[in-house]
Amino acid sequence: MHSFKGRVAVITGAGSGFGREFARIAARLEMKVVLADIQADALEETREELAKDGTPVIAQQVDVASGEQIAALAAATIKAFGSVHLVFNNAGVGSGGLVWENSVRDWEWVLGVNLWGVIHGVRTFVPLMLEAARREKDYAGHIVNTSSMAGLLNAPNMGIYNVSKHAVVSLTETLYQDLRLIEAPIGASVLCPYFVPTGITESRRNAPSTLAGEQQTAAQRVGQVLSKKAVSSGKVSAVDVAERTFEAVQGDEFYIFSHPHALGNVETRMQDIIQMRVPSDPFAARPDVRDSLRASLRAEESK
Ligand SMILES: NC(=O)c1ccc[n+]([C@@H]2O[C@H](COP(=O)([O-])OP(=O)(O)OC[C@H]3O[C@@H](n4cnc5c(N)ncnc54)[C@H](O)[C@@H]3O)[C@@H](O)[C@H]2O)c1
């Protein structure tokens, strides 16, 4: 997708973090913008900011885990702007814990947002984009699915998140191949950020009421403290990631990384597979981090 002006962008998770920055850039590029988020006040802040500067914008409160709500978002998009060109399936939530301790509700919540949100986005918007491609001369579309470096690596104590993000990489690679198979004028990219300061470590603010009464496990509490530390000390900003993402869309790049130097760990994982080794120690370079994680788990469990 080489030009953005006048085209229609849909962004989920637009109330915060990467989603809000995607919205700001889309507005700067004079796109028509559709914002979606589960958190009404944050969504309204983004909408107001864009509308103030004269951007054609609509906002809809949506739980991306719901196919019906994504269908309603698509209907609102077509009603307001008549077409769709650029879709960011970006809404997501963080989650930690030892993989056998996570409750069914945890699995359902995180897979619902991080995986089903992307599935619904793809199965709802791609047919509309294909239809627009048949109708509009010089149509160009693009889909960006937000995964994570956790979609390519499997750090301990964050199993549900890893599973959800690996599935998004798989879905997006397949989407790319399917679009090429039918020679559609639609590109696809998968965004794999590492630690970037956003609201991700406070994801429970938007957890469903079914989780409200559920005590976090010791491992989840430890995971949250550690991920807060890692995310808040991230040097790459959400603005940097959003700018890199738009560049990648324009250049039709598939894999988008915030921290390309971390790809050495992906290479090690691939070598583990090819050489049929057991998975390498993720803390090989920083055994002190593993030791302090173990110590924190023991201390938290004995509370
Ligand atoms: N920040 C990081 O370090 C990092 C790293 C890798 C991947 N990611 C991914 O980036 C994406 C964006 O997260 P972020 O870091 O900007 O965090 P964020 O919390 O700042 O933004 C996420 C947005 O998604 C919304 N949301 C949550 N549940 C939703 C639901 N059910 N339906 C609709 N919207 C919902 C939230 O209200 C929030 O506005 C996520 O998919 C996340 O997994 C973030």
Short mmCIF file of C-alpha atoms and ligand atoms in Angstrom, two decimals:
data_model
loop_
_atom_site.label_atom_id
_atom_site.label_comp_id
_atom_site.label_asym_id
_atom_site.label_seq_id
_atom_site.Cartn_x
_atom_site.Cartn_y
_atom_site.Cartn_z
CA MET A 1 0.00 0.00 0.00
CA HIS A 2 1.83 3.10 -1.22
CA SER A 3 -0.60 5.91 -0.54
CA PHE A 4 -2.81 6.56 2.44
CA LYS A 5 -4.59 9.87 1.84
CA GLY A 6 -8.38 9.54 1.69
CA ARG A 7 -8.25 5.81 2.40
CA VAL A 8 -9.96 4.12 5.36
CA ALA A 9 -8.08 2.70 8.36
CA VAL A 10 -9.63 0.52 11.08
CA ILE A 11 -7.72 0.21 14.35
CA THR A 12 -8.58 -2.04 17.30
CA GLY A 13 -7.09 -1.24 20.70
CA ALA A 14 -7.12 2.43 19.63
CA GLY A 15 -7.55 3.79 23.16
CA SER A 16 -3.94 3.32 24.24
CA GLY A 17 -0.38 2.33 23.34
CA PHE A 18 0.33 1.28 19.75
CA GLY A 19 -3.31 1.61 18.70
CA ARG A 20 -3.49 5.28 19.67
CA GLU A 21 -0.21 5.98 17.86
CA PHE A 22 -1.45 4.18 14.72
CA ALA A 23 -4.52 6.43 14.87
CA ARG A 24 -2.42 9.60 15.19
CA ILE A 25 -0.28 8.65 12.18
CA ALA A 26 -3.31 7.64 10.10
CA ALA A 27 -4.84 11.05 10.86
CA ARG A 28 -1.60 12.83 9.94
CA LEU A 29 -1.63 10.95 6.63
CA GLU A 30 -5.17 12.27 6.03
CA MET A 31 -6.86 8.90 6.24
CA LYS A 32 -10.45 8.36 7.36
CA VAL A 33 -10.20 6.57 10.68
CA VAL A 34 -12.31 3.98 12.49
CA LEU A 35 -11.36 3.48 16.13
CA ALA A 36 -12.35 0.50 18.28
CA ASP A 37 -11.60 -0.35 21.89
CA ILE A 38 -13.29 -2.00 24.86
CA GLN A 39 -12.41 0.90 27.17
CA ALA A 40 -14.92 3.66 26.42
CA ASP A 41 -13.15 6.63 28.09
CA ALA A 42 -9.76 5.91 26.46
CA LEU A 43 -11.44 5.39 23.10
CA GLU A 44 -13.27 8.69 23.39
CA GLU A 45 -9.99 10.51 24.19
CA THR A 46 -8.44 9.24 20.96
CA ARG A 47 -11.58 10.09 18.98
CA GLU A 48 -11.72 13.64 20.38
CA GLU A 49 -8.06 14.26 19.65
CA LEU A 50 -8.48 13.23 16.00
CA ALA A 51 -11.83 14.99 15.50
CA LYS A 52 -10.40 18.23 16.93
CA ASP A 53 -7.94 18.35 14.06
CA GLY A 54 -10.64 17.73 11.47
CA THR A 55 -9.94 14.03 10.78
CA PRO A 56 -13.01 12.13 9.56
CA VAL A 57 -13.29 9.66 12.45
CA ILE A 58 -15.77 7.32 14.08
CA ALA A 59 -15.32 5.34 17.28
CA GLN A 60 -17.08 2.21 18.42
CA GLN A 61 -16.83 0.40 21.74
CA VAL A 62 -16.02 -3.18 20.82
CA ASP A 63 -14.91 -6.35 22.55
CA VAL A 64 -12.76 -7.89 19.80
CA ALA A 65 -13.39 -11.37 21.23
CA SER A 66 -16.97 -11.08 19.97
CA GLY A 67 -17.60 -11.92 16.32
CA GLU A 68 -20.93 -10.04 16.44
CA GLN A 69 -19.26 -6.87 17.73
CA ILE A 70 -16.58 -7.00 15.02
CA ALA A 71 -19.33 -7.51 12.42
CA ALA A 72 -21.08 -4.41 13.83
CA LEU A 73 -17.78 -2.51 13.62
CA ALA A 74 -17.42 -3.49 9.97
CA ALA A 75 -21.00 -2.40 9.24
CA ALA A 76 -20.36 0.96 10.93
CA THR A 77 -17.17 1.37 8.87
CA ILE A 78 -18.95 0.79 5.57
CA LYS A 79 -21.87 3.01 6.62
CA ALA A 80 -19.55 5.89 7.56
CA PHE A 81 -16.88 5.67 4.87
CA GLY A 82 -18.05 3.15 2.24
CA SER A 83 -14.84 1.09 2.14
CA VAL A 84 -11.87 -0.26 4.08
CA HIS A 85 -8.18 -0.31 3.12
CA LEU A 86 -5.93 -0.66 6.16
CA VAL A 87 -6.82 -2.84 9.16
CA PHE A 88 -4.85 -3.06 12.40
CA ASN A 89 -5.93 -6.10 14.43
CA ASN A 90 -4.03 -4.76 17.40
CA ALA A 91 -6.06 -5.02 20.63
CA GLY A 92 -4.37 -7.35 23.07
CA VAL A 93 -3.82 -8.17 26.73
CA GLY A 94 -0.84 -9.41 28.71
CA SER A 95 -0.88 -12.42 30.98
CA GLY A 96 1.56 -14.46 33.04
CA GLY A 97 1.71 -17.53 35.24
CA LEU A 98 2.89 -21.13 35.21
CA VAL A 99 1.14 -22.85 32.36
CA TRP A 100 -0.53 -25.61 34.40
CA GLU A 101 -1.82 -23.12 36.96
CA ASN A 102 -3.70 -20.76 34.61
CA SER A 103 -7.45 -21.08 34.97
CA VAL A 104 -9.85 -21.82 32.11
CA ARG A 105 -11.14 -18.25 32.48
CA ASP A 106 -7.61 -16.89 32.02
CA TRP A 107 -7.17 -18.97 28.87
CA GLU A 108 -10.54 -17.89 27.53
CA TRP A 109 -9.93 -14.20 28.20
CA VAL A 110 -6.44 -13.99 26.71
CA LEU A 111 -7.09 -16.26 23.71
CA GLY A 112 -10.41 -14.43 23.22
CA VAL A 113 -8.74 -11.02 22.86
CA ASN A 114 -5.31 -11.86 21.42
CA LEU A 115 -6.29 -14.67 19.06
CA TRP A 116 -10.04 -14.58 18.41
CA GLY A 117 -9.83 -10.79 18.09
CA VAL A 118 -7.43 -11.25 15.17
CA ILE A 119 -9.41 -14.18 13.71
CA HIS A 120 -12.62 -12.10 13.74
CA GLY A 121 -10.78 -9.13 12.24
CA VAL A 122 -9.45 -11.26 9.39
CA ARG A 123 -12.63 -13.19 8.64
CA THR A 124 -14.78 -10.05 8.79
CA PHE A 125 -12.65 -7.43 7.04
CA VAL A 126 -10.84 -9.44 4.32
CA PRO A 127 -14.08 -10.25 2.41
CA LEU A 128 -15.02 -6.55 2.55
CA MET A 129 -11.56 -5.60 1.26
CA LEU A 130 -11.82 -8.12 -1.58
CA GLU A 131 -15.23 -6.71 -2.47
CA ALA A 132 -13.81 -3.16 -2.44
CA ALA A 133 -10.91 -4.35 -4.62
CA ARG A 134 -13.40 -5.54 -7.27
CA ARG A 135 -15.24 -2.21 -7.11
CA GLU A 136 -12.50 0.41 -6.75
CA LYS A 137 -10.01 1.22 -9.45
CA ASP A 138 -6.39 0.99 -8.18
CA TYR A 139 -7.52 -0.56 -4.89
CA ALA A 140 -4.71 -1.31 -2.42
CA GLY A 141 -5.28 -2.79 1.02
CA HIS A 142 -3.18 -4.02 3.92
CA ILE A 143 -3.71 -5.89 7.19
CA VAL A 144 -1.39 -5.59 10.18
CA ASN A 145 -1.83 -8.14 12.95
CA THR A 146 -0.11 -7.37 16.23
CA SER A 147 1.74 -10.38 17.60
CA SER A 148 4.88 -10.06 19.75
CA MET A 149 8.40 -11.44 20.09
CA ALA A 150 6.44 -13.88 22.30
CA GLY A 151 5.04 -15.14 18.98
CA LEU A 152 8.51 -16.36 18.04
CA LEU A 153 10.03 -17.23 21.43
CA ASN A 154 8.70 -19.09 24.46
CA ALA A 155 9.87 -17.44 27.68
CA PRO A 156 8.74 -19.21 30.87
CA ASN A 157 5.90 -18.01 33.10
CA MET A 158 3.84 -16.50 30.25
CA GLY A 159 2.38 -19.54 28.50
CA ILE A 160 -1.06 -18.28 27.48
CA TYR A 161 0.43 -15.12 26.01
CA ASN A 162 3.06 -17.14 24.09
CA VAL A 163 0.40 -19.50 22.71
CA SER A 164 -1.84 -16.62 21.63
CA LYS A 165 0.96 -14.72 19.91
CA HIS A 166 2.45 -17.78 18.15
CA ALA A 167 -1.02 -18.42 16.74
CA VAL A 168 -1.15 -14.84 15.42
CA VAL A 169 2.18 -15.33 13.60
CA SER A 170 0.85 -18.56 12.07
CA LEU A 171 -2.47 -16.97 11.10
CA THR A 172 -0.75 -13.97 9.50
CA GLU A 173 1.81 -16.03 7.55
CA THR A 174 -1.06 -18.14 6.22
CA LEU A 175 -3.12 -15.04 5.46
CA TYR A 176 -0.19 -13.69 3.45
CA GLN A 177 0.08 -16.94 1.47
CA ASP A 178 -3.68 -17.13 0.90
CA LEU A 179 -3.78 -13.54 -0.40
CA ARG A 180 -0.86 -14.24 -2.74
CA LEU A 181 -2.54 -17.46 -3.89
CA ILE A 182 -5.57 -15.56 -5.16
CA GLU A 183 -3.46 -12.58 -6.35
CA ALA A 184 -5.37 -10.12 -4.17
CA PRO A 185 -4.17 -6.50 -4.05
CA ILE A 186 -3.94 -6.76 -0.27
CA GLY A 187 -0.75 -6.99 1.76
CA ALA A 188 -0.26 -8.48 5.23
CA SER A 189 2.26 -7.88 8.00
CA VAL A 190 2.82 -9.22 11.47
CA LEU A 191 4.06 -6.79 14.10
CA CYS A 192 6.34 -8.39 16.71
CA PRO A 193 7.31 -5.85 19.37
CA TYR A 194 9.60 -6.61 22.34
CA PHE A 195 9.24 -4.56 25.54
CA VAL A 196 7.74 -1.14 24.82
CA PRO A 197 6.21 1.17 27.46
CA THR A 198 2.39 1.16 27.00
CA GLY A 199 -0.60 0.17 29.14
CA ILE A 200 -0.02 -3.56 28.51
CA THR A 201 1.08 -4.40 32.06
CA GLU A 202 -2.25 -3.04 33.35
CA SER A 203 -4.30 -5.25 31.02
CA ARG A 204 -6.47 -6.54 33.86
CA ARG A 205 -8.19 -3.14 33.87
CA ASN A 206 -10.25 -4.51 30.97
CA ALA A 207 -10.62 -8.13 32.10
CA PRO A 208 -14.18 -9.51 32.00
CA SER A 209 -16.24 -9.69 35.17
CA THR A 210 -15.80 -13.49 35.17
CA LEU A 211 -12.17 -12.92 36.21
CA ALA A 212 -12.91 -10.26 38.80
CA GLY A 213 -13.30 -12.66 41.71
CA GLU A 214 -10.33 -14.77 40.75
CA GLN A 215 -7.15 -14.46 42.86
CA GLN A 216 -3.96 -14.15 40.85
CA THR A 217 -1.50 -16.99 41.47
CA ALA A 218 1.92 -16.30 43.04
CA ALA A 219 3.53 -16.85 39.62
CA GLN A 220 1.13 -14.37 38.01
CA ARG A 221 1.95 -11.74 40.64
CA VAL A 222 5.68 -12.27 40.12
CA GLY A 223 5.21 -12.21 36.32
CA GLN A 224 3.35 -8.91 36.52
CA VAL A 225 6.07 -7.25 38.62
CA LEU A 226 8.79 -8.46 36.22
CA SER A 227 6.94 -7.51 33.06
CA LYS A 228 6.20 -4.04 34.50
CA LYS A 229 9.92 -3.62 35.08
CA ALA A 230 10.85 -4.85 31.59
CA VAL A 231 8.14 -2.87 29.78
CA SER A 232 8.67 0.38 31.68
CA SER A 233 12.42 0.32 31.05
CA GLY A 234 11.93 -0.22 27.29
CA LYS A 235 13.86 2.40 25.31
CA VAL A 236 11.88 2.12 22.06
CA SER A 237 8.60 4.08 22.28
CA ALA A 238 5.11 3.26 21.00
CA VAL A 239 5.53 6.20 18.59
CA ASP A 240 8.72 4.60 17.17
CA VAL A 241 6.92 1.28 16.70
CA ALA A 242 3.91 2.88 15.02
CA GLU A 243 6.13 4.87 12.64
CA ARG A 244 8.15 1.74 11.76
CA THR A 245 4.87 -0.08 11.14
CA PHE A 246 3.57 2.48 8.65
CA GLU A 247 6.93 2.44 6.85
CA ALA A 248 6.67 -1.35 6.64
CA VAL A 249 3.12 -1.17 5.28
CA GLN A 250 4.27 1.30 2.65
CA GLY A 251 7.24 -0.93 1.75
CA ASP A 252 5.11 -4.10 1.83
CA GLU A 253 7.34 -5.71 4.47
CA PHE A 254 5.91 -8.74 6.26
CA TYR A 255 7.78 -9.06 9.58
CA ILE A 256 7.93 -5.87 11.64
CA PHE A 257 10.26 -5.77 14.67
CA SER A 258 10.77 -3.12 17.33
CA HIS A 259 14.06 -4.68 18.49
CA PRO A 260 15.70 -6.48 15.56
CA HIS A 261 18.78 -7.22 17.69
CA ALA A 262 16.64 -9.65 19.73
CA LEU A 263 16.33 -11.89 16.67
CA GLY A 264 19.45 -13.79 17.78
CA ASN A 265 17.18 -15.56 20.27
CA VAL A 266 14.86 -16.57 17.42
CA GLU A 267 17.82 -17.95 15.50
CA THR A 268 18.85 -19.98 18.57
CA ARG A 269 15.31 -21.38 18.79
CA MET A 270 15.31 -22.30 15.11
CA GLN A 271 18.69 -24.03 15.56
CA ASP A 272 17.26 -25.94 18.55
CA ILE A 273 14.54 -27.25 16.24
CA ILE A 274 16.79 -28.04 13.28
CA GLN A 275 19.42 -29.70 15.44
CA MET A 276 16.76 -31.48 17.52
CA ARG A 277 18.18 -30.05 20.77
CA VAL A 278 16.10 -29.37 23.87
CA PRO A 279 14.95 -25.70 24.00
CA SER A 280 17.90 -23.47 24.94
CA ASP A 281 18.02 -21.72 28.30
CA PRO A 282 16.39 -18.29 27.73
CA PHE A 283 18.51 -16.94 30.58
CA ALA A 284 21.86 -18.23 29.25
CA ALA A 285 23.20 -14.68 28.92
CA ARG A 286 21.60 -13.50 32.20
CA PRO A 287 21.58 -16.33 34.77
CA ASP A 288 21.09 -13.65 37.46
CA VAL A 289 17.61 -12.94 36.00
CA ARG A 290 16.67 -16.64 36.20
CA ASP A 291 17.97 -16.83 39.79
CA SER A 292 16.00 -13.80 40.87
CA LEU A 293 12.85 -15.10 39.12
CA ARG A 294 13.20 -18.42 40.97
CA ALA A 295 13.81 -16.64 44.28
CA SER A 296 10.77 -14.36 43.74
CA LEU A 297 8.56 -17.37 42.91
CA ARG A 298 9.66 -19.17 46.10
CA ALA A 299 9.19 -16.06 48.23
CA GLU A 300 5.75 -15.27 46.76
CA GLU A 301 4.56 -18.88 47.13
CA SER A 302 5.50 -18.99 50.79
CA LYS A 303 3.42 -15.85 51.56
N1 LIG B 1 3.88 -3.04 24.86
C1 LIG B 1 4.58 -4.12 24.65
O1 LIG B 1 5.67 -4.29 25.21
C2 LIG B 1 4.09 -5.17 23.68
C3 LIG B 1 5.00 -6.14 23.25
C4 LIG B 1 4.55 -7.10 22.35
C5 LIG B 1 3.26 -7.07 21.87
N2 LIG B 1 2.39 -6.13 22.30
C6 LIG B 1 1.03 -6.15 21.76
O2 LIG B 1 0.67 -4.86 21.28
C7 LIG B 1 -0.77 -4.77 21.22
C8 LIG B 1 -1.21 -3.43 21.77
O3 LIG B 1 -0.90 -3.40 23.16
P1 LIG B 1 -0.22 -2.14 23.86
O4 LIG B 1 1.13 -2.56 24.25
O5 LIG B 1 -0.43 -0.93 23.05
O6 LIG B 1 -1.08 -2.12 25.23
P2 LIG B 1 -2.20 -1.10 25.75
O7 LIG B 1 -2.80 -1.74 26.95
O8 LIG B 1 -1.61 0.25 25.89
O9 LIG B 1 -3.26 -1.07 24.56
C9 LIG B 1 -4.12 -2.17 24.30
C10 LIG B 1 -5.52 -1.65 24.00
O10 LIG B 1 -6.36 -2.78 23.74
C11 LIG B 1 -7.61 -2.55 24.38
N3 LIG B 1 -8.32 -3.81 24.65
C12 LIG B 1 -8.07 -4.72 25.63
N4 LIG B 1 -8.97 -5.70 25.58
C13 LIG B 1 -9.78 -5.45 24.52
C14 LIG B 1 -10.90 -6.11 23.97
N5 LIG B 1 -11.38 -7.26 24.49
N6 LIG B 1 -11.50 -5.56 22.90
C15 LIG B 1 -11.07 -4.38 22.38
N7 LIG B 1 -10.02 -3.70 22.87
C16 LIG B 1 -9.38 -4.23 23.93
C17 LIG B 1 -7.23 -1.82 25.67
O11 LIG B 1 -8.34 -1.13 26.22
C18 LIG B 1 -6.11 -0.90 25.18
O12 LIG B 1 -6.63 0.36 24.77
C19 LIG B 1 -1.29 -5.99 21.98
O13 LIG B 1 -1.73 -6.96 21.06
C20 LIG B 1 -0.08 -6.48 22.75
O14 LIG B 1 -0.14 -7.85 23.04
C21 LIG B 1 2.78 -5.17 23.20
#
